[in-house]
Coordinates of C-alpha atoms and ligand atoms in Angstrom, one line a residue:
X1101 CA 96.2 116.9 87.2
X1102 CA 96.9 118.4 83.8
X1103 CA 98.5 116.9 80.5
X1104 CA 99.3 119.8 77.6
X1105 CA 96.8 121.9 79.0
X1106 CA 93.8 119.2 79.7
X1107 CA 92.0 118.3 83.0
X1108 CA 92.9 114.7 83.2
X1109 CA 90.6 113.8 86.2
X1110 CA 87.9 112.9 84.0
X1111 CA 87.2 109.4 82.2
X1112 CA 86.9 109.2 78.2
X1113 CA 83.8 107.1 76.9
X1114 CA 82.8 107.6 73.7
X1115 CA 85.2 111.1 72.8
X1116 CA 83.6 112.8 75.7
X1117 CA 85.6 113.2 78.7
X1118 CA 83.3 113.4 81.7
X1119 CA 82.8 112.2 85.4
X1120 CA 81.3 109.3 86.9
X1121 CA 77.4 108.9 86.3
X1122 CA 76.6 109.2 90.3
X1123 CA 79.6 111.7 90.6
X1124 CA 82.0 109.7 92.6
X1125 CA 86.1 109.8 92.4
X1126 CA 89.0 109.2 94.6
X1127 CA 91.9 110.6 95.6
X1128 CA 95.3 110.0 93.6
X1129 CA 98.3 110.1 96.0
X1130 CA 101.8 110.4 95.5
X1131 CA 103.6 107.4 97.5
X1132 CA 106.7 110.0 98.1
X1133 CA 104.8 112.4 99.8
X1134 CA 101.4 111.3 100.9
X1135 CA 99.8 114.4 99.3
X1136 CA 96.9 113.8 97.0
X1137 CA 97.7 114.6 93.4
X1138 CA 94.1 115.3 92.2
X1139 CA 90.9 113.3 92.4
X1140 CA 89.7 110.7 89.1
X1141 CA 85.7 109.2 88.4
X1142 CA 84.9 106.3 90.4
X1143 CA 83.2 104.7 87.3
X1144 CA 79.9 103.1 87.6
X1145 CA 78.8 99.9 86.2
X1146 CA 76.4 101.5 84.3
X1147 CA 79.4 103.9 83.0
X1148 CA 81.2 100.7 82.4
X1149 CA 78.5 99.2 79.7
X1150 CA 78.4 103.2 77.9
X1151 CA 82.7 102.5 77.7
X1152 CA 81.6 99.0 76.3
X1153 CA 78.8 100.4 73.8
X1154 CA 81.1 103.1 72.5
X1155 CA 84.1 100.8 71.7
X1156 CA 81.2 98.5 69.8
X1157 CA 79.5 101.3 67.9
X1158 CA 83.5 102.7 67.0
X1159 CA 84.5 99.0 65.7
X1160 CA 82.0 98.2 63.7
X1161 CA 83.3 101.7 61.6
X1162 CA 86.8 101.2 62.6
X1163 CA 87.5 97.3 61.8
X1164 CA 86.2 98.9 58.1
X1165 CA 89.9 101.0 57.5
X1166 CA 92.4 100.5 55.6
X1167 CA 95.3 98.6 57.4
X1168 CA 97.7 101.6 56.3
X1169 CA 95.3 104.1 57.7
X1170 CA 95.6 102.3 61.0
X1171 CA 99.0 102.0 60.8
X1172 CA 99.6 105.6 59.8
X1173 CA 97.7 106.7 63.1
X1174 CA 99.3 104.5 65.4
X1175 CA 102.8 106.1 64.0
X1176 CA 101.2 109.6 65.0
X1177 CA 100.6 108.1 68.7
X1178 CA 104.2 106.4 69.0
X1179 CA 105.2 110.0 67.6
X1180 CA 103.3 111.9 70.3
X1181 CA 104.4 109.7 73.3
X1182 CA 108.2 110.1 72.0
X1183 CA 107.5 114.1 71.9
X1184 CA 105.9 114.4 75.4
X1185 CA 108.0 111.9 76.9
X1186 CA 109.1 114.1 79.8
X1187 CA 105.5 115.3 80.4
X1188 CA 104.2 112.0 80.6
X1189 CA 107.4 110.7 82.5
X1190 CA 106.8 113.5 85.4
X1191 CA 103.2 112.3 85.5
X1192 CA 104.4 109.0 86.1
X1193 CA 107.0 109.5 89.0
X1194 CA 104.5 111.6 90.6
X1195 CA 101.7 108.7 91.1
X1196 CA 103.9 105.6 90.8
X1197 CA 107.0 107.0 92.3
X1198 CA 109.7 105.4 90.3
X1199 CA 112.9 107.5 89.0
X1200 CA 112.8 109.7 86.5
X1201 CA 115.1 108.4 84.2
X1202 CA 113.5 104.8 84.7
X1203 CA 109.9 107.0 83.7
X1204 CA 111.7 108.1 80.8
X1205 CA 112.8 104.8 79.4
X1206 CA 109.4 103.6 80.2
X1207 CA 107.7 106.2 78.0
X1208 CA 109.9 105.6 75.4
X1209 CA 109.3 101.9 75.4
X1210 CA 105.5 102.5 75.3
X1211 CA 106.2 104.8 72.1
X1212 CA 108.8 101.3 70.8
X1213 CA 105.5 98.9 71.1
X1214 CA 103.3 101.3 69.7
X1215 CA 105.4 101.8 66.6
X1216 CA 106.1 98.0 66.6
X1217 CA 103.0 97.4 66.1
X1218 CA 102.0 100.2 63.6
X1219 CA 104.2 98.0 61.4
X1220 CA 102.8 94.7 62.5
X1221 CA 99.7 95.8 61.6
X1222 CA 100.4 95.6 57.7
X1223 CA 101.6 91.7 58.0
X1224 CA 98.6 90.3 59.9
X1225 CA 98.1 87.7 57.0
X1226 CA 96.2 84.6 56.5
X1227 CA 96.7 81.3 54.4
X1228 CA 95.8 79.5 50.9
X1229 CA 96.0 75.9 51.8
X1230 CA 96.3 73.5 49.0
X1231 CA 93.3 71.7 48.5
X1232 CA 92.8 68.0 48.5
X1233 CA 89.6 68.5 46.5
X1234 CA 89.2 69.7 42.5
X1235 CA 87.4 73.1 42.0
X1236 CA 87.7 74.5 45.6
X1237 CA 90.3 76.9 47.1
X1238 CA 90.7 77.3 50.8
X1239 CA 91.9 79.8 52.4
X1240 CA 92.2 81.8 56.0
X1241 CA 91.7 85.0 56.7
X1242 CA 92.7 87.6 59.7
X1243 CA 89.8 89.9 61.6
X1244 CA 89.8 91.4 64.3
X1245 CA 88.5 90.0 67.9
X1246 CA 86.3 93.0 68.8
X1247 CA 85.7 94.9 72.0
X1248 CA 88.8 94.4 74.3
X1249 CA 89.3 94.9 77.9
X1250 CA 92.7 96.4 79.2
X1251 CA 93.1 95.8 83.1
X1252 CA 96.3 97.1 83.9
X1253 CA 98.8 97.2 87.2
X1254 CA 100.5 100.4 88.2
X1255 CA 104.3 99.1 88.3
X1256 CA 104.8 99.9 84.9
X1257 CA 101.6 102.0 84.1
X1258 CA 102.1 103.1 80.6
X1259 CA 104.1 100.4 78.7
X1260 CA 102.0 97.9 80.0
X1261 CA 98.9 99.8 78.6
X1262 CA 101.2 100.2 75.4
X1263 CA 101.8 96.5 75.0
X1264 CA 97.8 96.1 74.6
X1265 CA 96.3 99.3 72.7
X1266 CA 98.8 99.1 70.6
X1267 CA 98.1 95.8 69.0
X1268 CA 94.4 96.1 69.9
X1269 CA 94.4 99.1 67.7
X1270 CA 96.8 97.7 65.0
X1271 CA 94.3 94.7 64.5
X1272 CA 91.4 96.7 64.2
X1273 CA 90.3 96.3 67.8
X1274 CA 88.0 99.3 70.0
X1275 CA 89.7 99.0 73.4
X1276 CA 88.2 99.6 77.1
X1277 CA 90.6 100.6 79.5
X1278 CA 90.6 100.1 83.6
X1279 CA 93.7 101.3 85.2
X1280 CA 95.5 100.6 88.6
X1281 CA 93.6 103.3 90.9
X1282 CA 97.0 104.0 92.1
X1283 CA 98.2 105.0 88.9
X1284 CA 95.1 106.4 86.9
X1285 CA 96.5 109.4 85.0
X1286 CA 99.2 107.8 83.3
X1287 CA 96.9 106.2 81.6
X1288 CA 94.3 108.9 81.0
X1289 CA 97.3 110.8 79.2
X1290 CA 96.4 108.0 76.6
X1291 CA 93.0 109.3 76.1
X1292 CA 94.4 112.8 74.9
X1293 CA 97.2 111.3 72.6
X1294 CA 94.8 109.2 71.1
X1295 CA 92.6 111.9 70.2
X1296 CA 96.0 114.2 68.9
X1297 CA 96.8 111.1 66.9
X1298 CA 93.2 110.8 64.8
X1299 CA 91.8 107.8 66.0
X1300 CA 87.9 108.1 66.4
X1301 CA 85.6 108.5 68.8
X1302 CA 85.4 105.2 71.0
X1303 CA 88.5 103.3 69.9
X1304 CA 90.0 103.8 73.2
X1305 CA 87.4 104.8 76.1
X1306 CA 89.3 104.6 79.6
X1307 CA 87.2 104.5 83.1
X1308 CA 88.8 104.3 86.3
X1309 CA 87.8 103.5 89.7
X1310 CA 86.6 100.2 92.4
X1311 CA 88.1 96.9 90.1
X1312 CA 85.0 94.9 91.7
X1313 CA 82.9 97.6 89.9
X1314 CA 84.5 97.8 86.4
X1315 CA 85.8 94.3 85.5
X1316 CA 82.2 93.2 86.6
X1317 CA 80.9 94.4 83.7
X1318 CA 83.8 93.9 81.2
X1319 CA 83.8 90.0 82.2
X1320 CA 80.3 89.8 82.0
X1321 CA 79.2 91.8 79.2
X1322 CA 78.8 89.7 76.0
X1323 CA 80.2 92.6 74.0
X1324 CA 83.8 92.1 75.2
X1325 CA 85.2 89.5 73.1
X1326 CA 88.7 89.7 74.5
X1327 CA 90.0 90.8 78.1
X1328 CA 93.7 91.5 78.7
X1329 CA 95.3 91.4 82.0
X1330 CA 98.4 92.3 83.8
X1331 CA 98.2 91.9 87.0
X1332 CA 98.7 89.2 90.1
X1333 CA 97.9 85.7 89.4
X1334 CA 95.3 85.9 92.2
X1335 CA 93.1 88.3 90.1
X1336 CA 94.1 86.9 87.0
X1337 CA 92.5 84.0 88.1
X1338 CA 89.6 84.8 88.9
X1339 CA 89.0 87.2 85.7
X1340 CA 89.8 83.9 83.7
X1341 CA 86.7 82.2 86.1
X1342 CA 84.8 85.3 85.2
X1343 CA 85.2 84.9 81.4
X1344 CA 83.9 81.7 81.1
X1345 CA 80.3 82.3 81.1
X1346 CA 80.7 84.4 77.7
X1347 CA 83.7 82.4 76.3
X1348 CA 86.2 85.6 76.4
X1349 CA 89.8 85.1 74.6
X1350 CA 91.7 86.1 77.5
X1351 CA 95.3 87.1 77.5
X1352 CA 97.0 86.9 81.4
X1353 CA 100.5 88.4 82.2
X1354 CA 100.3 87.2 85.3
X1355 CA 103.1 87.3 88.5
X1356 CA 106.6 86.2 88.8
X1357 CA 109.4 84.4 90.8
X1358 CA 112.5 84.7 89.0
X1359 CA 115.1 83.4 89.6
X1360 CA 118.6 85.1 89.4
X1361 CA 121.6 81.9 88.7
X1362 CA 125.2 82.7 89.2
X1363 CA 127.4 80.2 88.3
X1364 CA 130.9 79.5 89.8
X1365 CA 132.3 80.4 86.2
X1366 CA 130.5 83.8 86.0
X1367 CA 131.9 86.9 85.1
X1368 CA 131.5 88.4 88.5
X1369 CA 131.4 92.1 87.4
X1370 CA 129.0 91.2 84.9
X1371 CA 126.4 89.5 87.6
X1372 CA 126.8 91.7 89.9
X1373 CA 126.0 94.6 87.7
X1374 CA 123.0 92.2 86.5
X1375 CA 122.0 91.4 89.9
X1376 CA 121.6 95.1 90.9
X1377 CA 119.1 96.0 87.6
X1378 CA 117.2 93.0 87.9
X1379 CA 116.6 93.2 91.5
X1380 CA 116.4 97.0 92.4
X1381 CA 114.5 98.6 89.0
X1382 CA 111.4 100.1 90.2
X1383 CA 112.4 99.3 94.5
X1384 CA 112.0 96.2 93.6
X1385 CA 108.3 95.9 92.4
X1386 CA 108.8 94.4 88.8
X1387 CA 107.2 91.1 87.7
X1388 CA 110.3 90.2 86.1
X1389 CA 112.7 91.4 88.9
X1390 CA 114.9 87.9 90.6
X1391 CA 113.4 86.8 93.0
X1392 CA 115.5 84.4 94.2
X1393 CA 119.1 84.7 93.8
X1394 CA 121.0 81.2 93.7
X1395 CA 124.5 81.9 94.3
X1396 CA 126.9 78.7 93.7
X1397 CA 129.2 78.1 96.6
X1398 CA 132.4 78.8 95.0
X1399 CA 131.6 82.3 94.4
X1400 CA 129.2 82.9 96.8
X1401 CA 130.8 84.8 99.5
X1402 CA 132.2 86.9 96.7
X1403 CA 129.6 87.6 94.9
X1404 CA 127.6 88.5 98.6
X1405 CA 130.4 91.0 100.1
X1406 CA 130.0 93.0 96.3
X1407 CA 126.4 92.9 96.2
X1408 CA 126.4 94.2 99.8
X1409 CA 128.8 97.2 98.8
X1410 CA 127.1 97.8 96.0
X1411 CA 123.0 98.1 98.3
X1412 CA 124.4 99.9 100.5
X1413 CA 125.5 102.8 97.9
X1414 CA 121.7 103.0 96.4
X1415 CA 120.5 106.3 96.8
X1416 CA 116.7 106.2 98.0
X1417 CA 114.4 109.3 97.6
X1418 CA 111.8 110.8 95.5
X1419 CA 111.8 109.9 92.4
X1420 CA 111.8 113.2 90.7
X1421 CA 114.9 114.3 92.9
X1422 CA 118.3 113.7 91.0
X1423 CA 119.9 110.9 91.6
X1424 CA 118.4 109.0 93.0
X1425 CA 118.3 105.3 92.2
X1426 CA 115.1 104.0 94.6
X1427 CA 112.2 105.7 95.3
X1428 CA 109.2 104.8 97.1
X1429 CA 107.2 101.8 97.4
X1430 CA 103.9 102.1 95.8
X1431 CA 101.9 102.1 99.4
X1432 CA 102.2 101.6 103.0
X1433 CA 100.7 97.4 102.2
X1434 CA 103.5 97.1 100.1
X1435 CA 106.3 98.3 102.8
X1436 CA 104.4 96.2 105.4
X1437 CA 104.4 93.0 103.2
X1438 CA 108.1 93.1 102.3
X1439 CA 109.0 93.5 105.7
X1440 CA 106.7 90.8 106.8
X1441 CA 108.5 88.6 104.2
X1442 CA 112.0 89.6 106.1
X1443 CA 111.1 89.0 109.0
X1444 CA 109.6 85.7 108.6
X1445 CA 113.4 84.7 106.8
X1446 CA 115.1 85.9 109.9
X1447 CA 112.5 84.0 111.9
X1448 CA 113.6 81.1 109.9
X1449 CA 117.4 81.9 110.0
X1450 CA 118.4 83.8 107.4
X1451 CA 120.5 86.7 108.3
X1452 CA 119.9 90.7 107.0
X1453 CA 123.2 91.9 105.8
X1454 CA 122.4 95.2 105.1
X1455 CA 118.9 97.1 105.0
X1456 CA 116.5 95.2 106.7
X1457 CA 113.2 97.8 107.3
X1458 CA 111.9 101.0 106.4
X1459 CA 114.1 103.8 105.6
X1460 CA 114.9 107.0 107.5
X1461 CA 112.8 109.1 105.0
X1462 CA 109.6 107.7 106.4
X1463 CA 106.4 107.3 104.7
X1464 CA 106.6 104.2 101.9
X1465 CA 110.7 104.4 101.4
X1466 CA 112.4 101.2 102.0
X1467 CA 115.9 100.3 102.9
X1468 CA 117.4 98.7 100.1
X1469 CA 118.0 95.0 101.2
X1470 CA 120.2 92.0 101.1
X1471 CA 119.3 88.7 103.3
X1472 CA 121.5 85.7 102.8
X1473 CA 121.3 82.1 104.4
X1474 CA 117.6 81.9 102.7
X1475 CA 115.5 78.4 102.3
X1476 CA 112.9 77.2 99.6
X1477 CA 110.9 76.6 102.8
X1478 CA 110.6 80.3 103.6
X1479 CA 107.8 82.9 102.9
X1480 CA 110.3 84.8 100.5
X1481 CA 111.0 82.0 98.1
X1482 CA 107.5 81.0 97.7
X1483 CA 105.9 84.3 97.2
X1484 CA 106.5 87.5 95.0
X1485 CA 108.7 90.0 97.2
X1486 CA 107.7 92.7 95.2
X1487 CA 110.2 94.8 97.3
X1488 CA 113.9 96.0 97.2
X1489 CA 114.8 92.7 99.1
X1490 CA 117.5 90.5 97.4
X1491 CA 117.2 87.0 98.8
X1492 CA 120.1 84.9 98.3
X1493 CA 120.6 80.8 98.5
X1494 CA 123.7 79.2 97.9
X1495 CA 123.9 76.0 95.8
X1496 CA 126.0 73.4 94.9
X1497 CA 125.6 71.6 91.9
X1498 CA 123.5 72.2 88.6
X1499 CA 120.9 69.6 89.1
X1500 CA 120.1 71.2 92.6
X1501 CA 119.6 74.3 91.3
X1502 CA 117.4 73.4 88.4
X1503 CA 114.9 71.5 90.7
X1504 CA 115.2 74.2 92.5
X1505 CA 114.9 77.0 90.2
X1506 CA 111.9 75.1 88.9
X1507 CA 110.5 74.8 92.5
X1508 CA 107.3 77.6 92.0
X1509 CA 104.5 77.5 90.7
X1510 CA 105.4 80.8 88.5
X1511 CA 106.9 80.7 85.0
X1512 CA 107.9 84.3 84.0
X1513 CA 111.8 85.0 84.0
X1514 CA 115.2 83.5 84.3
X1515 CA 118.6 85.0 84.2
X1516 CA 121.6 82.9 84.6
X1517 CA 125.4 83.7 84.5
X1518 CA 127.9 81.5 83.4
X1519 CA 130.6 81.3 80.6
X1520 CA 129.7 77.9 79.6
X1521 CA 127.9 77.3 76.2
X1522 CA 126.7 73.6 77.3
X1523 CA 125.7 74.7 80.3
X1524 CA 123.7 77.6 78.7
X1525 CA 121.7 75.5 76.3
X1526 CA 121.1 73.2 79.4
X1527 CA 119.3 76.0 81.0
X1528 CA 117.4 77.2 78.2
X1529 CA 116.3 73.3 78.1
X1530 CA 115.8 73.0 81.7
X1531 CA 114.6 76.0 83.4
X1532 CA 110.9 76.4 83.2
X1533 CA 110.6 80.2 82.2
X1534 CA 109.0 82.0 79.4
X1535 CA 112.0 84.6 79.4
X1536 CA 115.5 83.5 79.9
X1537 CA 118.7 86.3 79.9
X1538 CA 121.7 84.6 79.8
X1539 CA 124.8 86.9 80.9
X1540 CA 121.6 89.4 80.1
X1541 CA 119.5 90.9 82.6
X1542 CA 117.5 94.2 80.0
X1543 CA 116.3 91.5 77.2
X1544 CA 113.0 92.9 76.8
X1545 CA 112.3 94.7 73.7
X1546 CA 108.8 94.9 71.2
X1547 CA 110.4 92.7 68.7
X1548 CA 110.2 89.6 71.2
X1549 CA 107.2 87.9 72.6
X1550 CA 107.0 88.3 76.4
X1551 CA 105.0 85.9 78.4
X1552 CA 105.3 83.6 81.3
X1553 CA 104.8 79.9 81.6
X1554 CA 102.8 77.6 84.0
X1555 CA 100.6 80.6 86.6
X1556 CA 102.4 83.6 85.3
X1557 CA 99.8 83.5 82.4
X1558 CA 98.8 83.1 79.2
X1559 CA 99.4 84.2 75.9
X1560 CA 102.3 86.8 74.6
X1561 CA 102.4 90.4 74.5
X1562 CA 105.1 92.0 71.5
X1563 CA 106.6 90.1 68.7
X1564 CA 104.9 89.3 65.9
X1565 CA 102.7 87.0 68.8
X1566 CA 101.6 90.1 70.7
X1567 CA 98.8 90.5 67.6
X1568 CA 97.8 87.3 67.2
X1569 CA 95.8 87.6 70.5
X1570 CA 93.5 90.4 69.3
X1571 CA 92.9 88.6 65.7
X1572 CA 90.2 85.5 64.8
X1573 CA 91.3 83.3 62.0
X1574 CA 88.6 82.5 59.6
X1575 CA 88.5 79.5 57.1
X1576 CA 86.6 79.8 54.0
X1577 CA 86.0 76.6 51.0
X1578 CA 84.9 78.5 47.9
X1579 CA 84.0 75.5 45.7
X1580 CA 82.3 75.2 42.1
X1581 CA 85.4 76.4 40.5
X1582 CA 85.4 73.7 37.7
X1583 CA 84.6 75.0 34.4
X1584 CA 81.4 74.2 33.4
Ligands
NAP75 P1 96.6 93.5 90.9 O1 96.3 93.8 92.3 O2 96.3 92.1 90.4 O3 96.0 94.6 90.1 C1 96.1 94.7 88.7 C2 94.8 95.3 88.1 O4 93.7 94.5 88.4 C3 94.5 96.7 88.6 O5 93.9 97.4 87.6 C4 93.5 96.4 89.7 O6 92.6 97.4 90.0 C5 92.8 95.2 89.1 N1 92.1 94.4 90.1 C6 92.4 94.2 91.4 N2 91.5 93.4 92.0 C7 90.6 93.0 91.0 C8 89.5 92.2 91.0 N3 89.0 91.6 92.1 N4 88.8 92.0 89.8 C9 89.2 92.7 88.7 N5 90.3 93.5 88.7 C10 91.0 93.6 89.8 O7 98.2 93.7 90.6 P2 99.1 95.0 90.9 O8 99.4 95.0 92.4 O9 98.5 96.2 90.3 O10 100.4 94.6 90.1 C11 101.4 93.8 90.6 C12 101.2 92.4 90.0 O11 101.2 92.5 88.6 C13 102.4 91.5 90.4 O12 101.9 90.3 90.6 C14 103.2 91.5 89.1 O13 104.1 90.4 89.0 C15 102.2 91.6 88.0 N6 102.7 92.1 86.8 C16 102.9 91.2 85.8 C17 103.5 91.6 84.6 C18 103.7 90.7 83.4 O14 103.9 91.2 82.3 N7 103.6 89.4 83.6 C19 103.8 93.0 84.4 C20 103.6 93.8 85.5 C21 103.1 93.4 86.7 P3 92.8 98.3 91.3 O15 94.1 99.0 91.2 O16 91.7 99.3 91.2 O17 92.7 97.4 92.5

C-alpha cells in the first residue's frame, strides 16, 4: 500500500521505517472483497522495547520545546490530514470498509482534534494557591506524563488514533502506537504526516502486529508511563490488570450499549431520522451506535412501520461505490456474531421485520436489520450488537424505561427524543451515560469530553479533559521568602 508516494507496509521506530526484527507480517484484507491489500510487520517484542526506547530518548528532547513550537507543528499535521483527506479516506474504505463519505468526515474529524488540541496545548496551566503560611508561595505546575501507549480499534481507525496523539503530542508526550491488525495502514499514514509536519525522530513510532505480542511489552515496560485504550471492555480490562505492576495512568474508552428513547411526544421525523444515523453509521459497528431502541407504546407501531421503510431503502455495497449507505462488516466473526445475536431473539420471540441475515452480495455484507418484540432477557440487550441490527422494546412509562435503560453494565451513550423540557432534565439526571443527545443523535465534536461511565471506561478523550490525561501536576513550597 502506498500513501503520497511511500511504502506504507513498514513500521516507524525511531524515524526509520523498517520491517519486523525476525521478518514476519500479515496480510491486510479488504472486508468487501476478500483480496489482500498488502502485507504489514508482525512486530516483535524486542521491536516493541526499540518503539519504547525511541519515544524515551525523543521526550526527554521533545518535553524541552516551547509550547508554541508544539503547537505550531501539530497545526502543520491537522493541516496535512485536511489536505490528503481523500487519500487517507480511500485508504480507509479499503481496509475498514466503511463509505466514503463517512471516511471523509472521519479524516476530517481527526484533522478537528488535532487542531483542538494544537490550541489546547498553550492553556495547559497550573495554580498559585494562597498560602496559609508567611514567606512561602505554592504553586502547581503542568508536565508531561512521558512515554504513551496508543492501542487502538479499527471501527474508526484514524480519529480514534487522532483523539490520543494529538494531545499526547500537545502535552509534550513521545507516543507508541499499536493499531487494529485489521486496519494497520490508516494509521501508518500517521507516521508520514508526522514526519511532513516536523515533529522529530521518535515522537510517534507505530508497530503493528499479534496484540498478545505488543501490548506485552507496552504494559510491562516501566518506560510507558501512560497507556490509552479503545477497544472492548474485555481487553480493556485486562490492560488495566496488566498496568498494575508498573502503576500506569491508564485512559479506557471502552464498549457501549446505548440506548435509543423515543418518547410518545417525539417529533417522529426527527427520531426516525436520528434512529437511522445512530444505528446504521459504519453497518452498525460504532461504540456509540443505540443499542437498544425503547420505543413508548403510543408511538411505537408508528415509529416501527417508518423505521422499517426507511431499512429497507439502505443501499449496501462497497464502500468506495457511490451510494451506498452500508458497506461491509469488518470480518466474517463479526457477520456470524450479529446473526447469532438474531437468532437467539427470534429464539426468544422476537420477530425479524425486515433483514434478518447476510446479504445477497456475499462475503461480510449484511442485511440491514430491524427485530421488534425484543426482551432485557435476550442476548441482544445484554451485549454490544456491533451490527446493522436495530432491536426495538416497547415501553410504557418513564420510570420503566429508566430502570431499564440503566439495566447494563455499560455507560457510554444515550439519545432520547421528546419535546418535554422536565422530562429532558430528568434524563440527563437519570440515565447513567457519559454522553447524552437529546432530540441529537451527531453530538460529538473536539470541543466536548467524550467518555463513558461505569465499564465503558475511564477517563475523557477531547475537551479541555482530553489533555489532562497525558499531563502530571506538580506542587512545589518555595519558602524563606521573608526578608531577612
Ligand atoms: P478489541 O478487540 O478490544 O481491539 C482493540 C485493540 O486492542 C486492537 O488494537 C487489538 O489488536 C487490541 N487487542 C486485542 N486483544 C488484545 C489483548 N489481549 N491485549 C492487548 N491488546 C489487545 O476491540 P475492536 O474489536 O478493535 O473494537 C471494537 C470495540 O471497541 C467495541 O467494543 C467498541 O465499543 C469499542 N470502541 C470504543 C470506543 C470508545 O470511544 N469508547 C470507540 C470505538 C470503539 P488486534 O486488532 O491486533 O487484535
Amino acid at each position: 500500500m502506498q500513501f503520497l508516494g511511500k511504502d506504507i507496509g513498514a513500521n516507524l521506530i525511531g524515524g526509520v521505517w523498517g520491517q519486523a526484527s525476525d521478518g514476519a507480517t500479515f496480510a491486510v484484507t479488504d472486508p468487501a472483497t476478500g483480496s489482500t491489500l498488502g502485507h504489514v510487520p508482525s512486530a516483535t517484542a524486542d521491536d516493541t522495547a526499540r518503539a519504547i526506547d525511541a519515544a524515551y530518548a525523543a521526550f526527554l528532547k521533545y518535553r524541552e520545546d516551547p509550547v508554541s513550537a508544539r503547537a505550531e507543528k501539530l497545526r502543520r499535521l491537522s493541516a496535512l490530514i485536511s489536505q490528503h483527506q481523500e487519500a487517507l479516506a480511500r485508504i480507509m474504505t479499503a481496509e475498514q470498509g466503511k463509505p466514503l463519505p463517512e471516511a471523509r468526515a472521519e479524516v476530517a474529524s481527526s484533522a478537528a482534534y488535532v487542531l483542538w488540541f494544537a490550541e489546547e496545548a498553550r492553556r495547559s496551566m497550573g495554580d498559585v494557591i494562597p498560602s496559609p503560611w508567611a514567606g512561602r508561595k505554592l504553586m502547581t505546575t503542568r508536565h508531561p506524563i512521558g512515554v504513551v501507549a496508543a492501542i487502538t480499534p479499527w471501527n474508526f481507525p484514524s480519529s480514534m488514533l487522532a483523539r490520543k496523539i494529538g494531545p499526547a503530542l500537545a502535552a509534550g508526550c513521545c507516543v507508541v502506537v499499536k493499531p487494529a491488525s485489521a486496519t494497520p495502514y490508516s494509521a501508518l499514514v500517521w507516521g508520514v504526516l508526522v514526519e511532513m509536519a516536523g515533529f522529530p525522530a521518535g515522537a510517534v513510532n507505530i508497530v503493528t502486529g499479534s496484540a498478545r505480542v505488543i501490548a506485552g511489552e507496552l504494559t510491562r515496560n516501566p518506560k510507558v508511563r501512560k497507556l490509552t485504550f479503545t477497544g472492548s471492555t474485555e481487553v480493556g480490562k485486562m490492560l488495566i490488570r496488566d498496568c498494575a505492576d508498573t502503576v500506569k495512568k491508564v485512559s479506557m474508552e471502552l464498549g457501549g450499549n446505548a440506548p435509543f428513547i423515543v418518547f410518545d411526544d417525539a417529533d417522529l421525523d426527527r427520531a426516525i431520522d436520528g434512529a437511522m444515523i445512530a444505528k446504521f453509521r459504519n453497518a452498525g459497528q460504532t461504540c456509540i451506535c443505540s443499542n437498544r431502541i425503547f420505543v413508548q407504546s403510543g408511538i411505537h407501531d408508528a415509529f416501527v412501520a417508518r423505521l422499517v421503510a426507511r431499512t429497507e431503502k439502505m443501499v449496501v455495497g462497497p464502500g468506495a461505490q457511490d451510494g451506498v449507505e452500508i458497506g461491509p462488516m469488518i470480518d466474517d466473526a463479526a457477520v456470524e456474531k450479529t446473526q447469532g445475536l438474531i437468532d437467539d431473539a427470534v429464539s426468544g420471540g422476537a420477530s425479524v421485520l425486515t433483514g434478518g441475515g447476510r446479504h445477497p452480495q456475499g462475503g461480510c455484507f449484511f442485511k440491514p436489520t430491524v427485530v421488534a418484540g425484543a426482551t432485557p432477557a435476550m442476548r441482544i440487550a445484554q451485549e454490544e450488537i456491533f451490527g446493522p441490527v436495530a432491536a426495538i422494546y416497547r415501553f410504557e412509562t418513564e420510570e420503566e424505561l429508566i430502570a431499564q435503560a440503566n439495566d447494563s453494565t455499560y455507560g457510554l451513550a444515550a439519545y432520547v427524543y421528546t419535546r418535554d423540557l422536565g422530562r429532558t432534565f430528568r434524563m440527563q439526571d437519570a440515565l447513567e451515560y457519559g454522553l447524552i443527545g437529546v432530540n441529537e443523535v451527531l453530538i460529538v465534536t473536539p470541543e466536548v469530553p467524550f467518555g463513558g461511565l461505569k465499564e465503558s471506561g475511564l477517563g475523557k478523550e477531547g475537551g479541555w479533559q482530553g489533555l489532562e490525561d497525558f499531563l502530571e501536576t506538580k506542587y512545589t513550597c518555595i519558602g524563606g521568602l521573608q526578608a531577612q
